[in-house]
JSON list of C-alpha atoms in Angstrom, two decimals:
[
{"chain": "A", "resi": 1, "resn": "MET", "atom": "CA", "xyz": [-66.49, 90.79, 287.71]},
{"chain": "A", "resi": 2, "resn": "LYS", "atom": "CA", "xyz": [-68.27, 93.98, 286.66]},
{"chain": "A", "resi": 3, "resn": "LYS", "atom": "CA", "xyz": [-66.97, 95.73, 283.56]},
{"chain": "A", "resi": 4, "resn": "VAL", "atom": "CA", "xyz": [-66.72, 99.52, 283.33]},
{"chain": "A", "resi": 5, "resn": "LEU", "atom": "CA", "xyz": [-66.02, 101.52, 280.17]},
{"chain": "A", "resi": 6, "resn": "ALA", "atom": "CA", "xyz": [-64.16, 104.75, 281.05]},
{"chain": "A", "resi": 7, "resn": "VAL", "atom": "CA", "xyz": [-64.26, 107.43, 278.34]},
{"chain": "A", "resi": 8, "resn": "ASP", "atom": "CA", "xyz": [-62.15, 110.58, 278.61]},
{"chain": "A", "resi": 9, "resn": "ASP", "atom": "CA", "xyz": [-59.73, 112.36, 276.27]},
{"chain": "A", "resi": 10, "resn": "LYS", "atom": "CA", "xyz": [-57.32, 113.01, 279.16]},
{"chain": "A", "resi": 11, "resn": "PRO", "atom": "CA", "xyz": [-54.95, 110.06, 279.79]},
{"chain": "A", "resi": 12, "resn": "ASN", "atom": "CA", "xyz": [-54.34, 111.10, 283.41]},
{"chain": "A", "resi": 13, "resn": "ILE", "atom": "CA", "xyz": [-58.07, 110.88, 284.20]},
{"chain": "A", "resi": 14, "resn": "ILE", "atom": "CA", "xyz": [-58.29, 107.46, 282.52]},
{"chain": "A", "resi": 15, "resn": "MET", "atom": "CA", "xyz": [-55.28, 106.25, 284.56]},
{"chain": "A", "resi": 16, "resn": "LEU", "atom": "CA", "xyz": [-56.84, 107.49, 287.81]},
{"chain": "A", "resi": 17, "resn": "ILE", "atom": "CA", "xyz": [-60.18, 105.81, 287.08]},
{"chain": "A", "resi": 18, "resn": "LYS", "atom": "CA", "xyz": [-58.58, 102.58, 285.88]},
{"chain": "A", "resi": 19, "resn": "SER", "atom": "CA", "xyz": [-56.27, 102.35, 288.89]},
{"chain": "A", "resi": 20, "resn": "LYS", "atom": "CA", "xyz": [-59.03, 102.91, 291.46]},
{"chain": "A", "resi": 21, "resn": "LEU", "atom": "CA", "xyz": [-61.57, 100.59, 289.86]},
{"chain": "A", "resi": 22, "resn": "LYS", "atom": "CA", "xyz": [-59.13, 97.76, 289.06]},
{"chain": "A", "resi": 23, "resn": "ALA", "atom": "CA", "xyz": [-57.85, 97.85, 292.65]},
{"chain": "A", "resi": 24, "resn": "ASN", "atom": "CA", "xyz": [-61.44, 97.28, 293.73]},
{"chain": "A", "resi": 25, "resn": "GLY", "atom": "CA", "xyz": [-62.20, 94.29, 291.54]},
{"chain": "A", "resi": 26, "resn": "PHE", "atom": "CA", "xyz": [-63.55, 95.88, 288.36]},
{"chain": "A", "resi": 27, "resn": "GLU", "atom": "CA", "xyz": [-62.55, 95.13, 284.80]},
{"chain": "A", "resi": 28, "resn": "VAL", "atom": "CA", "xyz": [-61.89, 98.46, 283.08]},
{"chain": "A", "resi": 29, "resn": "VAL", "atom": "CA", "xyz": [-62.01, 99.11, 279.34]},
{"chain": "A", "resi": 30, "resn": "THR", "atom": "CA", "xyz": [-60.90, 102.55, 278.15]},
{"chain": "A", "resi": 31, "resn": "ALA", "atom": "CA", "xyz": [-61.62, 104.90, 275.25]},
{"chain": "A", "resi": 32, "resn": "TYR", "atom": "CA", "xyz": [-60.18, 108.34, 274.53]},
{"chain": "A", "resi": 33, "resn": "ASN", "atom": "CA", "xyz": [-62.89, 109.57, 272.14]},
{"chain": "A", "resi": 34, "resn": "GLY", "atom": "CA", "xyz": [-66.56, 109.16, 271.31]},
{"chain": "A", "resi": 35, "resn": "ALA", "atom": "CA", "xyz": [-66.16, 106.92, 268.27]},
{"chain": "A", "resi": 36, "resn": "SER", "atom": "CA", "xyz": [-64.05, 104.41, 270.20]},
{"chain": "A", "resi": 37, "resn": "ALA", "atom": "CA", "xyz": [-66.50, 104.59, 273.09]},
{"chain": "A", "resi": 38, "resn": "LEU", "atom": "CA", "xyz": [-69.40, 103.61, 270.84]},
{"chain": "A", "resi": 39, "resn": "GLU", "atom": "CA", "xyz": [-67.44, 100.72, 269.32]},
{"chain": "A", "resi": 40, "resn": "LEU", "atom": "CA", "xyz": [-66.33, 99.40, 272.72]},
{"chain": "A", "resi": 41, "resn": "ALA", "atom": "CA", "xyz": [-69.78, 99.80, 274.27]},
{"chain": "A", "resi": 42, "resn": "ALA", "atom": "CA", "xyz": [-71.22, 97.58, 271.53]},
{"chain": "A", "resi": 43, "resn": "SER", "atom": "CA", "xyz": [-68.43, 94.99, 271.52]},
{"chain": "A", "resi": 44, "resn": "GLU", "atom": "CA", "xyz": [-67.52, 94.83, 275.23]},
{"chain": "A", "resi": 45, "resn": "LYS", "atom": "CA", "xyz": [-71.03, 95.27, 276.67]},
{"chain": "A", "resi": 46, "resn": "PRO", "atom": "CA", "xyz": [-69.92, 97.04, 279.86]},
{"chain": "A", "resi": 47, "resn": "ASP", "atom": "CA", "xyz": [-72.09, 97.08, 282.98]},
{"chain": "A", "resi": 48, "resn": "LEU", "atom": "CA", "xyz": [-71.51, 100.84, 283.34]},
{"chain": "A", "resi": 49, "resn": "ILE", "atom": "CA", "xyz": [-70.02, 103.71, 281.34]},
{"chain": "A", "resi": 50, "resn": "LEU", "atom": "CA", "xyz": [-68.12, 106.66, 282.82]},
{"chain": "A", "resi": 51, "resn": "LEU", "atom": "CA", "xyz": [-68.38, 109.37, 280.17]},
{"chain": "A", "resi": 52, "resn": "ASP", "atom": "CA", "xyz": [-66.61, 112.71, 279.89]},
{"chain": "A", "resi": 53, "resn": "ILE", "atom": "CA", "xyz": [-68.69, 115.52, 278.38]},
{"chain": "A", "resi": 54, "resn": "MET", "atom": "CA", "xyz": [-66.02, 117.74, 276.84]},
{"chain": "A", "resi": 55, "resn": "MET", "atom": "CA", "xyz": [-64.19, 115.74, 274.18]},
{"chain": "A", "resi": 56, "resn": "PRO", "atom": "CA", "xyz": [-63.07, 116.69, 270.67]},
{"chain": "A", "resi": 57, "resn": "THR", "atom": "CA", "xyz": [-65.09, 115.66, 267.61]},
{"chain": "A", "resi": 58, "resn": "MET", "atom": "CA", "xyz": [-68.02, 114.09, 269.48]},
{"chain": "A", "resi": 59, "resn": "ASP", "atom": "CA", "xyz": [-68.98, 115.32, 272.94]},
{"chain": "A", "resi": 60, "resn": "GLY", "atom": "CA", "xyz": [-70.33, 113.13, 275.72]},
{"chain": "A", "resi": 61, "resn": "PHE", "atom": "CA", "xyz": [-73.92, 114.20, 275.14]},
{"chain": "A", "resi": 62, "resn": "GLU", "atom": "CA", "xyz": [-73.74, 113.07, 271.50]},
{"chain": "A", "resi": 63, "resn": "VAL", "atom": "CA", "xyz": [-72.14, 109.78, 272.54]},
{"chain": "A", "resi": 64, "resn": "PHE", "atom": "CA", "xyz": [-74.84, 109.24, 275.17]},
{"chain": "A", "resi": 65, "resn": "GLN", "atom": "CA", "xyz": [-77.63, 109.89, 272.66]},
{"chain": "A", "resi": 66, "resn": "LYS", "atom": "CA", "xyz": [-76.09, 107.38, 270.23]},
{"chain": "A", "resi": 67, "resn": "LEU", "atom": "CA", "xyz": [-75.77, 104.83, 273.05]},
{"chain": "A", "resi": 68, "resn": "LYS", "atom": "CA", "xyz": [-79.44, 105.32, 273.92]},
{"chain": "A", "resi": 69, "resn": "ASP", "atom": "CA", "xyz": [-80.39, 104.90, 270.26]},
{"chain": "A", "resi": 70, "resn": "GLY", "atom": "CA", "xyz": [-78.48, 101.62, 269.92]},
{"chain": "A", "resi": 71, "resn": "GLN", "atom": "CA", "xyz": [-80.35, 98.43, 270.69]},
{"chain": "A", "resi": 72, "resn": "ALA", "atom": "CA", "xyz": [-77.33, 96.74, 272.33]},
{"chain": "A", "resi": 73, "resn": "THR", "atom": "CA", "xyz": [-76.31, 99.81, 274.35]},
{"chain": "A", "resi": 74, "resn": "ALA", "atom": "CA", "xyz": [-79.57, 101.56, 275.25]},
{"chain": "A", "resi": 75, "resn": "ASN", "atom": "CA", "xyz": [-79.79, 100.20, 278.79]},
{"chain": "A", "resi": 76, "resn": "ILE", "atom": "CA", "xyz": [-76.18, 100.60, 279.90]},
{"chain": "A", "resi": 77, "resn": "PRO", "atom": "CA", "xyz": [-76.13, 103.06, 282.83]},
{"chain": "A", "resi": 78, "resn": "VAL", "atom": "CA", "xyz": [-73.99, 106.17, 282.33]},
{"chain": "A", "resi": 79, "resn": "ILE", "atom": "CA", "xyz": [-72.26, 108.41, 284.85]},
{"chain": "A", "resi": 80, "resn": "PHE", "atom": "CA", "xyz": [-71.08, 111.71, 283.38]},
{"chain": "A", "resi": 81, "resn": "LEU", "atom": "CA", "xyz": [-67.70, 113.16, 284.40]},
{"chain": "A", "resi": 82, "resn": "THR", "atom": "CA", "xyz": [-66.86, 116.73, 283.50]},
{"chain": "A", "resi": 83, "resn": "ALA", "atom": "CA", "xyz": [-64.63, 119.66, 284.31]},
{"chain": "A", "resi": 84, "resn": "SER", "atom": "CA", "xyz": [-67.59, 121.91, 283.56]},
{"chain": "A", "resi": 85, "resn": "GLY", "atom": "CA", "xyz": [-69.45, 122.80, 286.71]},
{"chain": "A", "resi": 86, "resn": "GLN", "atom": "CA", "xyz": [-72.30, 124.36, 284.73]},
{"chain": "A", "resi": 87, "resn": "ARG", "atom": "CA", "xyz": [-75.72, 123.51, 286.12]},
{"chain": "A", "resi": 88, "resn": "SER", "atom": "CA", "xyz": [-77.06, 123.41, 282.56]},
{"chain": "A", "resi": 89, "resn": "ASP", "atom": "CA", "xyz": [-74.75, 120.48, 281.74]},
{"chain": "A", "resi": 90, "resn": "GLU", "atom": "CA", "xyz": [-75.83, 118.62, 284.86]},
{"chain": "A", "resi": 91, "resn": "SER", "atom": "CA", "xyz": [-79.51, 119.29, 284.13]},
{"chain": "A", "resi": 92, "resn": "LYS", "atom": "CA", "xyz": [-79.13, 118.14, 280.53]},
{"chain": "A", "resi": 93, "resn": "ALA", "atom": "CA", "xyz": [-77.29, 114.97, 281.59]},
{"chain": "A", "resi": 94, "resn": "MET", "atom": "CA", "xyz": [-79.94, 114.03, 284.12]},
{"chain": "A", "resi": 95, "resn": "GLU", "atom": "CA", "xyz": [-82.81, 114.85, 281.73]},
{"chain": "A", "resi": 96, "resn": "MET", "atom": "CA", "xyz": [-81.20, 112.57, 279.14]},
{"chain": "A", "resi": 97, "resn": "GLY", "atom": "CA", "xyz": [-81.19, 109.72, 281.63]},
{"chain": "A", "resi": 98, "resn": "ALA", "atom": "CA", "xyz": [-77.73, 109.73, 283.20]},
{"chain": "A", "resi": 99, "resn": "LYS", "atom": "CA", "xyz": [-77.50, 107.91, 286.52]},
{"chain": "A", "resi": 100, "resn": "HIS", "atom": "CA", "xyz": [-75.14, 110.44, 288.08]},
{"chain": "A", "resi": 101, "resn": "PHE", "atom": "CA", "xyz": [-73.03, 113.52, 287.32]},
{"chain": "A", "resi": 102, "resn": "LEU", "atom": "CA", "xyz": [-69.56, 114.08, 288.81]},
{"chain": "A", "resi": 103, "resn": "THR", "atom": "CA", "xyz": [-67.56, 117.28, 288.46]},
{"chain": "A", "resi": 104, "resn": "LYS", "atom": "CA", "xyz": [-63.77, 117.08, 288.07]},
{"chain": "A", "resi": 105, "resn": "PRO", "atom": "CA", "xyz": [-61.69, 117.06, 290.08]},
{"chain": "A", "resi": 106, "resn": "PHE", "atom": "CA", "xyz": [-63.39, 114.27, 291.99]},
{"chain": "A", "resi": 107, "resn": "SER", "atom": "CA", "xyz": [-62.26, 112.03, 294.80]},
{"chain": "A", "resi": 108, "resn": "PRO", "atom": "CA", "xyz": [-61.42, 108.50, 293.60]},
{"chain": "A", "resi": 109, "resn": "ASN", "atom": "CA", "xyz": [-63.20, 107.14, 296.70]},
{"chain": "A", "resi": 110, "resn": "HIS", "atom": "CA", "xyz": [-66.32, 109.17, 295.89]},
{"chain": "A", "resi": 111, "resn": "LEU", "atom": "CA", "xyz": [-66.22, 107.86, 292.31]},
{"chain": "A", "resi": 112, "resn": "LEU", "atom": "CA", "xyz": [-65.97, 104.29, 293.62]},
{"chain": "A", "resi": 113, "resn": "ASP", "atom": "CA", "xyz": [-68.94, 104.88, 295.94]},
{"chain": "A", "resi": 114, "resn": "ILE", "atom": "CA", "xyz": [-71.06, 106.24, 293.08]},
{"chain": "A", "resi": 115, "resn": "VAL", "atom": "CA", "xyz": [-70.06, 103.37, 290.75]},
{"chain": "A", "resi": 116, "resn": "ASN", "atom": "CA", "xyz": [-70.98, 100.78, 293.39]},
{"chain": "A", "resi": 117, "resn": "LYS", "atom": "CA", "xyz": [-74.26, 102.53, 294.14]},
{"chain": "A", "resi": 118, "resn": "VAL", "atom": "CA", "xyz": [-75.30, 102.74, 290.47]},
{"chain": "A", "resi": 119, "resn": "LEU", "atom": "CA", "xyz": [-74.35, 99.11, 289.81]},
{"chain": "A", "resi": 120, "resn": "ALA", "atom": "CA", "xyz": [-76.35, 98.05, 292.87]},
{"chain": "A", "resi": 121, "resn": "GLY", "atom": "CA", "xyz": [-79.40, 99.65, 291.30]},
{"chain": "A", "resi": 122, "resn": "GLY", "atom": "CA", "xyz": [-79.35, 102.94, 293.17]},
{"chain": "A", "resi": 123, "resn": "GLU", "atom": "CA", "xyz": [-79.07, 106.40, 291.71]}
]
């Protein structure tokens, strides 16, 4: 069973992600802030991380950089999720090495398709 770490400060987004992925055979671990995300990424060793950009204290870009700098977390693929439709955020995410970028609101089915594609080795 593939494990996904979902990181978002909005509980309703976490519930949506968790519901869709669990119903499709994934184990889902959740975090509501960057610090928890970093701890869980190291301890749970997820196969994929879904990461919100706009979070208090530590934004998704900072979390992603720390993940890339960590030996145990450097190779975990990341899909960014954000309410910001700014092209600059998408460009930055992709330049940093994100596997995909989804703008909220997103279709749960589209999210599932992207997760499956990334885990299968596609972009």
